[in-house]
Amino acid sequence: MRFLAWSLAEIDEMELEEMGATASIHLIQGGIQTHAWRIMTGRVREADVFLGRFKDQHRIARSDLKLDPEALRPEGEDEEVVEGESEVKGFMAGPMVRLFVFAKTWHRLMVLGFLLTLASTATSLIAPWLTMALVDNVLIPLQSATEEVHVNQVYKFMAQLAGAGVLTWLLNWARTFVVARLAERVTSRMRRETFEHLQRLSLTYFNRKRTGDLISRIGSDTDHISLFLSVNFIEFVCDVLQCVFLAVILFWINPLLAVAAMGPAPLVGWLVSKVRGHLRGGFAAASRAWSAMNSVLSDTIPGVRVVKAFAQEQREIERFRATDKHIFDTNDRVNRMWSFFTPMIELLTDVGLLVVWAAGAWSVAHHHITVGVLTGFVLYIQKLYGRVESMSKFVAAAQRASASAHRVFEILDVKPDMPVNQGMRKVGRLSGEIDFKGVKFRHGSRQVIKGIDLKIAPGEMIGLVGPSGAGKTTLVNLACRFFDVSEGSIWVDGMDLRELDVEDYRKNLGLVLQEPYLFYGTIAENIAYGKPKATKAEIIAVARAARAHDFIMRTVDGYDSMVGERGQQLSGGERQRISIARALLIDPAILILDEATSSVDTETEREIQAALDYLVKGRTTIAIAHRLGTLRRANRLIVMEDGRIVETGTHDQLLNQSGTYARLHEAMMEVTSQ
Amino acid sequence: MNPAFDLLIDSGGRLVLVDEKGNRHENVRPARMFPLTDPEGWISLQGPSGEEVGFIENSKTLTRVQQAALSDAFAKRDFVPVVRSIDRISRAADGHLWHVTTDRGPTIFRIETDESIQQLGANRLVIVDDHNTRYLIPDIDKLDVESRRRLERYY
Ligand SMILES: Nc1ncnc2c1ncn2[C@@H]1O[C@H](COP(=O)(O)OP(=O)(O)O)[C@@H](O)[C@H]1O
Ligand SMILES: [Mg+2]
C-alpha cells in the first residue's frame, strides 16, 4: 500500500460522488481533479464520516464557515383498498364430474393411466396366490416330511415371487408417473382457464370480490384438486379394482369363508355414507376460512403503511388471530369426525378377520380346506380390508377436492357481465367524437348517473369538475366501457359503444388515474405495457415527453430499474409520470385523466402538468380535476353534481353564473390563500 | 453523425462532450439508459448537475478514439462484477452469504431475500447484495454444474 499526504492548504476540496453501485472520493487541487478513490457503497457511511472530518478541518484551516442545505426527499405514497366480499352462487353440476370433463383433452393419457392401474393391481395379487401354492406344495410337505420336495421347487417359487414383486414395482412406477403427469396438466389448465376467465370479468365483479379469496381459489384450491387427482383418486380406483378382484378370488377359493369375511361390509358402507356429508361441509368451511385468512393478508400487507401510521399492528394481529382461529376450529371439527371414523373402520375389519380365523380353523380341522388355502385367504382378506380402509380415507379427500372444485367452478360459472363478444364491430383508429345520450347508470340499486347529455367534439378537451361523489369517475368508467349504461347510450364516432369490439375500442383509449399502478418489472416494461413491441427509441421519446427521462436516469439501472411491488420505490409524482408515458406511448385518440395530479404536491403537479399539456394535444380529452387551475386548457368545463350536469361553459362564464363552479372555485381559493 | 460532435478526455481525465451545435460540455458523466438489457446502445451524457446534455444512440457508431474515451469514462464508474462461479452459499443470521468468484476476483456478499435475485431475459440474472452492489450472471448456462446447482436452490 502506498500512502499519500497533502497539507490542507494544497487541497481545494474533497468530494464524494455516489455513482450507483459504487462511489468515489475526488480530490480537487488547483481547480482540477487530481486523484480519485473508488469505494463500495457499503463503505459510503465511513467515507462520509471521513469527509465530514476533513471538511471540518478544512473549514478551520480556511476559517470560513458555510452551511450546506440538507436535501429533502419527498416520499411516495401507496395504499391499496380491497373491496368488501360477496359470494356469487353459480350453477353446480357435480363438481367431480366437471373435473373429469376437464381431463378429456388428455384421454389417451387417461386410458394409459387406467390400463397401468389395472395391470399393477392385478400383478399385486399374484404374490398371495403363489404363497398358497408354496405352503401346500412345499412348506407343509417339508414339515410333515411325507413327500420328497425337490429343492428346485423352492427356488422356482422364490424366483416367481421376486418376479411378481419386480413387475408390480415397475408397473406402479409407470402408473404413478403417468397419473401425476395427467393431474398436473388438468390442474394447470384449470388455473389457466380460471385466470383467463377472471381477466374477462368486469370491474364490477372485482369490486365485489376480495383479492385474497380469489388468490386462494386459484392457488390453494387448485392445489387440493391436483393432489386429489394424482394421489387419492388413483388410489381409490386401485382399491376398487383390487376389491373386485379380491372378492372374485375369495369366492373362488371358498365361498363360505368369503361370505363370513364380507360380514362387516354393509356396516362400513353405511358409516361411509353417514360421514360423507359432514366431511364435505367441514372441508368447504375450511376452504372458506382459508380464503378469509388470505383476504386479511392481502388487505394488511399492502396497507402496512396505514397500519403502522395509525399504530394498529395489535388490531391487525387480532384480526389475523381471529381468522386463524376459524381455520383451526373448522379443521378441528373435521378432525374430530375423522378421528372417530378411521379407527371405527379398523375395528370392523378386525372383527371380520376374527371371523375368518374362526371359520378357517374349523374348516381346516374338518379337512374342507388346506392350511395353504387358509394362509392365502387370510393374506387376501387382509389386503381387502386394507383397501376398504384406504377407500374410507378417500371419502375425506374426495369431499375436500369436491369442495375446492366447487369454489373454482364458481369463478368459471360467473357469466362475464360485460359481454365482450356482443359488439363485434372492428374499428381502427377513431377520431374521438363522444356523445352521451340520456345516459343513466346505477350501482346496484343506487342511481349514480341520473341522465347525462353531452357531446364532445374530436380533439376537444373537456374539464369535468364537481364535488366528490358527483359521479365523475363513474361517467368516465362508462366511457371506457368498464360498465355498460343502464339507460341511454354512448356513441363514439357515430357508433354505439356497445356495438364496438371492446379490445379495438380500448386501443384508442389512454387512461391516467389518480393512483398510478406499476407492475412488477422494469421501468421500460411498465412504459411499454400497452404496446409491448415498442422500440427503445419510442420508449425514451415518450419518457422525455412525460418529463420522466431525467428522474429515470437518476435511478440505478435507468430504464432497466425494477419497479412495482418490491421494486424500487418511486414517488407518487414519478409513478404518475411513468403512467403518463405509458398512456402517451399508445398514442390514444381519447384520453381520460381522472384526478391525475390530485395526489401530488404543487411542484410535482407543475411537472406533470407540463407532461399532460403535451399529452392532450390533438386528442379528445376528458380531464377530471379538483384543482381547477389544471383545467386551464380545457375548451369547456362541465360541472357535475349528484349525477347530473348542472353547468357548462368556460372558466369566466361559469364564475359569472355564481353557481356550483363559482362555489368550488371560491372554496379552492380560500384553501390556497391560507 | 454531425461533424461537430466529439467526445474526448481532457487533461484532468474528465470526459468532454462537444455537441452538434459545437457547444463544449466539460466533465460530463456517461450513463447507460439500459445498463442491463442494452449496455452498448442508448448512452445519456449528463452535465455536473445531472441534466442531460446529449446522448448517443449507439456507441458503435463512434470513432475508435471516441469509443475509447467513453469506455474510459465508464471504467471509472462502473462496478458490476460478473460472477464466474458460485463457490459456496451459506446461511447467515439475516439472509445468505454468497462466496463467489467474479471477474474482479473472489468476494463474499450478503443478500437478504429471494427478490434480490432478479431475472433479466432468459438466462441473465442480476443479484443485488445488501449494499446495493450488483453482480451479473450473464448466462446461467455458462456457469459450471456445481455453481448452477447451488444457484438453483435459491433461484
Ligand atoms: N362500485 C360501486 N358500488 C356502489 N356505489 C358506488 C360504486 N362506485 C361508486 N359508487 C358511488 O357512486 C357515486 C359516484 O361515485 P364516483 O363516480 O366515484 O364519484 P366522483 O365524482 O367523486 O368520481 C358515489 O356516491 C359512490 O359512493
Ligand atoms: Mg372520482
XYZ file of C-alpha atoms in Angstrom, chain B residues 22-72:
51
model
C -20.360 22.942 -31.275
C -21.006 23.718 -27.596
C -18.433 22.301 -25.244
C -19.616 20.494 -22.100
C -16.903 19.671 -19.607
C -16.910 16.941 -17.021
C -19.809 15.030 -18.487
C -20.907 11.790 -16.992
C -21.972 8.948 -19.236
C -24.889 6.854 -18.031
C -26.446 3.883 -19.710
C -30.174 4.093 -20.215
C -30.441 0.297 -20.434
C -27.408 -0.872 -18.489
C -28.651 -4.453 -18.294
C -30.528 -5.090 -21.496
C -28.616 -2.895 -23.927
C -25.325 -1.707 -22.471
C -23.870 -0.692 -25.840
C -26.721 1.483 -27.011
C -28.533 4.498 -25.620
C -26.000 6.312 -23.536
C -27.034 9.500 -21.816
C -24.409 12.186 -21.283
C -25.075 14.290 -18.233
C -23.678 17.520 -17.018
C -22.347 18.051 -13.493
C -25.807 18.614 -12.003
C -27.367 15.599 -13.665
C -29.068 17.346 -16.566
C -28.782 15.616 -19.901
C -26.540 17.457 -22.343
C -26.589 14.860 -25.070
C -26.967 11.221 -25.813
C -25.544 8.524 -28.013
C -27.918 6.100 -29.642
C -25.329 3.517 -30.442
C -21.769 3.653 -29.184
C -20.620 1.517 -32.104
C -21.173 4.434 -34.463
C -18.500 6.449 -32.671
C -14.924 6.660 -33.854
C -12.402 4.414 -32.203
C -10.928 7.304 -30.210
C -14.345 8.437 -29.029
C -15.245 4.891 -28.042
C -12.052 4.664 -26.055
C -12.872 7.927 -24.298
C -16.326 6.659 -23.483
C -15.225 3.298 -22.179
C -12.531 5.025 -20.167
